[in-house]
mmCIF file of C-alpha atoms in Angstrom:
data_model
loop_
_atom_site.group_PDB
_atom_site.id
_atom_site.type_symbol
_atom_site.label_atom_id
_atom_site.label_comp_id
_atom_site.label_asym_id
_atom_site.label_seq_id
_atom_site.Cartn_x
_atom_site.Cartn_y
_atom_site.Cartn_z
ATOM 1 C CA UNK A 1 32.701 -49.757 -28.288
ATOM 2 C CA UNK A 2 30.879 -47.900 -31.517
ATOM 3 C CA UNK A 3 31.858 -45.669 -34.363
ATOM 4 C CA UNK A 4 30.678 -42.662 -32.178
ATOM 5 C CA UNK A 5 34.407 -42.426 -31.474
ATOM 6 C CA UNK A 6 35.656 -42.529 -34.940
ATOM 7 C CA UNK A 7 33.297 -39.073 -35.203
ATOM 8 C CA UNK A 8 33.884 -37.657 -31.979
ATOM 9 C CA UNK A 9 37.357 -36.149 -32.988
ATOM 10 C CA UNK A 10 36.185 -34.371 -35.921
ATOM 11 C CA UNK A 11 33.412 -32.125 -34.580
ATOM 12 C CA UNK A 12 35.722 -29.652 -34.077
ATOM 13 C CA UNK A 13 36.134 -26.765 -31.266
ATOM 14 C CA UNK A 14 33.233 -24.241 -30.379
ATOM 15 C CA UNK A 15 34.575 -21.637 -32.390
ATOM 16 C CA UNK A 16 34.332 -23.718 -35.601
ATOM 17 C CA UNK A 17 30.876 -25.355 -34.455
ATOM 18 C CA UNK A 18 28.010 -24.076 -36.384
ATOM 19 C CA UNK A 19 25.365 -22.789 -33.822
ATOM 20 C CA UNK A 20 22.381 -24.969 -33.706
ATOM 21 C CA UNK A 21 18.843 -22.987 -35.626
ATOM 22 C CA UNK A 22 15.078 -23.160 -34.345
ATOM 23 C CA UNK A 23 13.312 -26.479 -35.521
ATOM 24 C CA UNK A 24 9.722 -24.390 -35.150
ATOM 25 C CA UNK A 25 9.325 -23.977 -38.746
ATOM 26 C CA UNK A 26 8.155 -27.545 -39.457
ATOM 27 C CA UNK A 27 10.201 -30.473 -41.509
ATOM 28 C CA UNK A 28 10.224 -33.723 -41.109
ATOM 29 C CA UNK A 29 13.005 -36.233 -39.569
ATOM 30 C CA UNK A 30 15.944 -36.789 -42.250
ATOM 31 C CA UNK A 31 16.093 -40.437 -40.885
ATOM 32 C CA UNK A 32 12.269 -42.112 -40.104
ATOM 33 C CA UNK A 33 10.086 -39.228 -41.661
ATOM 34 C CA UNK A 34 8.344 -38.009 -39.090
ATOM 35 C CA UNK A 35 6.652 -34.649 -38.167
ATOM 36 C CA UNK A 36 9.012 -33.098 -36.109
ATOM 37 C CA UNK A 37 6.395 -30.744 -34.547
ATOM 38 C CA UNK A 38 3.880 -33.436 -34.326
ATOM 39 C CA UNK A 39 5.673 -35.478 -31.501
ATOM 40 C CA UNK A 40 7.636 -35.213 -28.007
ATOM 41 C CA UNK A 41 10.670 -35.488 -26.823
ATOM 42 C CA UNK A 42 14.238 -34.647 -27.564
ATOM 43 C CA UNK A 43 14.983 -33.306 -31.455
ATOM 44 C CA UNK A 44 18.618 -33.325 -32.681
ATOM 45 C CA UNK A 45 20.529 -31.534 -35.545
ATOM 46 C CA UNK A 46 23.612 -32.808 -37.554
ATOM 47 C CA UNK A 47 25.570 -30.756 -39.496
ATOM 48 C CA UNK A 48 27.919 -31.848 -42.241
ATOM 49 C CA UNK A 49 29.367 -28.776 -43.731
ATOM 50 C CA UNK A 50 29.305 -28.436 -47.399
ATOM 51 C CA UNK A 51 28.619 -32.064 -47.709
ATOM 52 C CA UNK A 52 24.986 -32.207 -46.405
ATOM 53 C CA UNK A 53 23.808 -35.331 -47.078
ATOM 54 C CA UNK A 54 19.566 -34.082 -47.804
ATOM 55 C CA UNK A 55 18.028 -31.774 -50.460
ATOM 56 C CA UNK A 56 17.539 -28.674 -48.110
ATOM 57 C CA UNK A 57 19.969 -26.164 -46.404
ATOM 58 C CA UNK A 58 21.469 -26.299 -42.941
ATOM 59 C CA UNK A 59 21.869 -29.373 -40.424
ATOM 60 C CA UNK A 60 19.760 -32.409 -40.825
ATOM 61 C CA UNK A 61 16.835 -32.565 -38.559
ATOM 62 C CA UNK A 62 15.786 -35.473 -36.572
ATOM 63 C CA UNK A 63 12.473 -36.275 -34.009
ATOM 64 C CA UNK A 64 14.566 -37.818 -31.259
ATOM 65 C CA UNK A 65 18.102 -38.635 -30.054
ATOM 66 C CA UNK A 66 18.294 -42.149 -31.473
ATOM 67 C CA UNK A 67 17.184 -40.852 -34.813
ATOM 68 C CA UNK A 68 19.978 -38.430 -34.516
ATOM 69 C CA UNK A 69 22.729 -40.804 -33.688
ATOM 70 C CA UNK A 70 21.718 -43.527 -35.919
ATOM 71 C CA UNK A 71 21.580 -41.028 -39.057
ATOM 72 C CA UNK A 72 24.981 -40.033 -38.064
ATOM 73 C CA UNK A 73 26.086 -43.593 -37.722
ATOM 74 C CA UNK A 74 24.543 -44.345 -41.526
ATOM 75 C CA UNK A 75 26.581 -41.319 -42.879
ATOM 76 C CA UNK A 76 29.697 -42.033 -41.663
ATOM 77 C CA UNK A 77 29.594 -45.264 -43.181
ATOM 78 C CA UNK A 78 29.746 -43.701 -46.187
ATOM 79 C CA UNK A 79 32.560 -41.121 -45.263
ATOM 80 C CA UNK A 80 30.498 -38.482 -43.999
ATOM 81 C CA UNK A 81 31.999 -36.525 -40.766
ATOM 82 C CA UNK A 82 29.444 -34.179 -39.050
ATOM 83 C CA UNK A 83 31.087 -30.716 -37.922
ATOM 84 C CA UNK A 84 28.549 -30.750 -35.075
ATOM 85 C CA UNK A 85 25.546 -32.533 -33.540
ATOM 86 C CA UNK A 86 23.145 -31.349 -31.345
ATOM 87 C CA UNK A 87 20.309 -32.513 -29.500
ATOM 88 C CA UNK A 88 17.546 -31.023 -26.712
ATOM 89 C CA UNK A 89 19.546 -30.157 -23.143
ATOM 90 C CA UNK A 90 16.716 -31.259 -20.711
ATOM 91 C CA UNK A 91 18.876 -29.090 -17.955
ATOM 92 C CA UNK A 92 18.182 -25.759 -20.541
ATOM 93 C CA UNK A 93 14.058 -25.936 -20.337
ATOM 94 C CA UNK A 94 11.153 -26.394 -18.031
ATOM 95 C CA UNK A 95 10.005 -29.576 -19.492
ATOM 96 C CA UNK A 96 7.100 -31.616 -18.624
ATOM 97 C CA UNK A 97 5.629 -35.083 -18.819
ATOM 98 C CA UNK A 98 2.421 -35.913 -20.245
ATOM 99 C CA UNK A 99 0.847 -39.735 -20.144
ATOM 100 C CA UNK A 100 -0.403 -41.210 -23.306
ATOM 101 C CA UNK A 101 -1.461 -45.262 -23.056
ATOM 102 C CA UNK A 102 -0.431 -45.414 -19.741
ATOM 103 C CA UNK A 103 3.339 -44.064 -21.311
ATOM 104 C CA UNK A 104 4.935 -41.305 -19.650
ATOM 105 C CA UNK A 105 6.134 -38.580 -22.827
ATOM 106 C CA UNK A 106 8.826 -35.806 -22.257
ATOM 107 C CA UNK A 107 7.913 -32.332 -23.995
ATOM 108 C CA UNK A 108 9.812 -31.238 -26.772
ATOM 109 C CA UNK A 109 11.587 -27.765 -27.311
ATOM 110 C CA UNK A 110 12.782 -26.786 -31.265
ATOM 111 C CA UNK A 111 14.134 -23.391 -30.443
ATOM 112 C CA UNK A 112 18.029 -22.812 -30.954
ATOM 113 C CA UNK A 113 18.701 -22.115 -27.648
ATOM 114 C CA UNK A 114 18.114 -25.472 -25.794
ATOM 115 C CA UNK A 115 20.301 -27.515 -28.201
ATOM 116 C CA UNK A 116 23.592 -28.251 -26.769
ATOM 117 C CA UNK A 117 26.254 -30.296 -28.179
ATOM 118 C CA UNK A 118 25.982 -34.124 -27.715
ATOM 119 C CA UNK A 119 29.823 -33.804 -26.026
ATOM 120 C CA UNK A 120 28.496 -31.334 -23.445
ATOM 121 C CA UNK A 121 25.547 -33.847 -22.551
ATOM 122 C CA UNK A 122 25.091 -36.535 -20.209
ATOM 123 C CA UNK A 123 22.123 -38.807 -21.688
ATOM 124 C CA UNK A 124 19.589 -40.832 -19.417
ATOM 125 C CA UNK A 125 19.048 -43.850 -21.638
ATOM 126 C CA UNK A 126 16.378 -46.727 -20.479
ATOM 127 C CA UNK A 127 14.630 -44.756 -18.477
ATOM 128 C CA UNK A 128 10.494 -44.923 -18.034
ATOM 129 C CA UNK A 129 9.762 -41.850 -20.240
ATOM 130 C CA UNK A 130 9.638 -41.809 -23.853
ATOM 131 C CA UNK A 131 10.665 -39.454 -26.840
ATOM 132 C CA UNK A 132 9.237 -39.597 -30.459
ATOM 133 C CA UNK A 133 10.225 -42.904 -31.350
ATOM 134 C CA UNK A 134 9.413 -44.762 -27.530
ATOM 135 C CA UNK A 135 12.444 -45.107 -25.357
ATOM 136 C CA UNK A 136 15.079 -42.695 -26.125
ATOM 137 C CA UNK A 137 18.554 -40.765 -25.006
ATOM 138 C CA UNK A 138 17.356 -37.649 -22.844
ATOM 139 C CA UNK A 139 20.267 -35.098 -22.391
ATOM 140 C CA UNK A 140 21.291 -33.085 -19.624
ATOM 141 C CA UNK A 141 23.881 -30.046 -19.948
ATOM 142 C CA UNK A 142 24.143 -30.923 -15.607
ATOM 143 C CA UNK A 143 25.243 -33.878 -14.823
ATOM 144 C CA UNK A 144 23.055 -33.645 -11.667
ATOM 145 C CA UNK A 145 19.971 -33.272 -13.468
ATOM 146 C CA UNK A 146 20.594 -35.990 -15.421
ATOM 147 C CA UNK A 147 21.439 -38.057 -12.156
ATOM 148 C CA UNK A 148 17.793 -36.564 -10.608
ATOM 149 C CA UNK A 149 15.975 -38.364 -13.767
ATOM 150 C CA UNK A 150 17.554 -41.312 -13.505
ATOM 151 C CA UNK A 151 16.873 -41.486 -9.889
ATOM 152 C CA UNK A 152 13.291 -40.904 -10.772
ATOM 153 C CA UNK A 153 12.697 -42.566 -13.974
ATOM 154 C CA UNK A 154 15.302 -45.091 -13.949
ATOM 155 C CA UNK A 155 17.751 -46.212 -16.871
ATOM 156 C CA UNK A 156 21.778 -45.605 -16.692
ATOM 157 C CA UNK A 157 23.496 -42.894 -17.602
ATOM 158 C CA UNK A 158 26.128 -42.857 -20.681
ATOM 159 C CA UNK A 159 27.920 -40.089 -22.487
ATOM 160 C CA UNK A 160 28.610 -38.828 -26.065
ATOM 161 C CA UNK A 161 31.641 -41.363 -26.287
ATOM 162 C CA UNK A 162 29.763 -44.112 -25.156
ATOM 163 C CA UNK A 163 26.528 -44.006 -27.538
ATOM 164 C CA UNK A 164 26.919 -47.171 -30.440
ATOM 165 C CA UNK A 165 24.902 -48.850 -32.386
ATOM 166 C CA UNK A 166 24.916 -51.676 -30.302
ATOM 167 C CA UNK A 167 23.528 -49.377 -27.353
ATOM 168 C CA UNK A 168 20.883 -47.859 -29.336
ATOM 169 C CA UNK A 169 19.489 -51.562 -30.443
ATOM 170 C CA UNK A 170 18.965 -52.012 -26.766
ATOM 171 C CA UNK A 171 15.855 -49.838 -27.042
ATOM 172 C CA UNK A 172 12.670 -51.016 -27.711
ATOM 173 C CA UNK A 173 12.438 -48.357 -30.392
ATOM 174 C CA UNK A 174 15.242 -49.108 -32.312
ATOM 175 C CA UNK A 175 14.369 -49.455 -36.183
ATOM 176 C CA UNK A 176 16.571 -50.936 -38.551
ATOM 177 C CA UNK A 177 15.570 -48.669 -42.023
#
């Protein structure tokens, strides 16, 4: 369906997995630029190993889940195989909705421990709440609270294997850079 599962394969077991860091001490998003602190929703983390793609040490860093995965789609175009990918696990915090513009926002969390990897995830995508960059993939580490939001908040619910490109153009906040 989409080069996720060329990549899927090669992030390795747990034991080989770097563990995900804190995003707290500011940065921007290694794909659109943005403050990382400075918006809500899910954040995400790539690692690549000795072949980082950026100028600064450790995983890339990204504002929301379709950042994440479209970064990771852009790098393995040019041969680059993450060892791991995380992004926020919604079923890990006590998150909460705030309305902006009549838009319903989920928080965001940038401490190590609510990052889970994106293979341990099941993602609400479409729903009615927004991330950083509008409609985004919201992960859940429990299936049933993933089923709960999309109950609530509607969208469909897809896993690691089944995020493409083609998937994340279906959002209103998809950005071609």
């Amino acid at each position: 369906m989409g080069s996720v599962g060329l990549f899927a394969g090669c992030l390795g077991n747990d034991a080989d997995r770097p563990d995900p860091i804190s995003l707290e001490d500011g940065g921007n998003c290694d794909y659109c630029g943005m403050v990382l602190e400075s918006h809500s929703g899910s954040k995400g983390q790539a690692f690549y190993g000795d072949d980082v793609p950026e100028a600064h040490d450790g995983p890339a860093w990204f504002c929301s889940g379709t950042c994440t995965y479209n970064y990771v789609f852009d790098q393995e175009d040019v041969g680059l195989e993450p060892t791991a990918i995380y992004l926020t696990d919604y079923s890990a915090v006590e998150y909460s909705l705030s309305s902006e513009n009549g838009e319903a926002f989920i928080s965001a969390h940038l401490t190590a421990d609510v990052f889970s990897s994106v293979e341990d995830l099941a993602f609400a995508v479409g729903s009615d709440v927004y991330g950083a960059m509008g409609p985004d993939l919201v992960g859940f580490g429990d299936r049933a609270d993933a089923e709960a939001f999309v109950d609530e908040h509607g969208g469909e619910l897809y896993e690691h294997d089944d995020v493409s490109r083609e998937l994340l153009s279906t959002l209103d906040n998809y950005r071609n850079h």
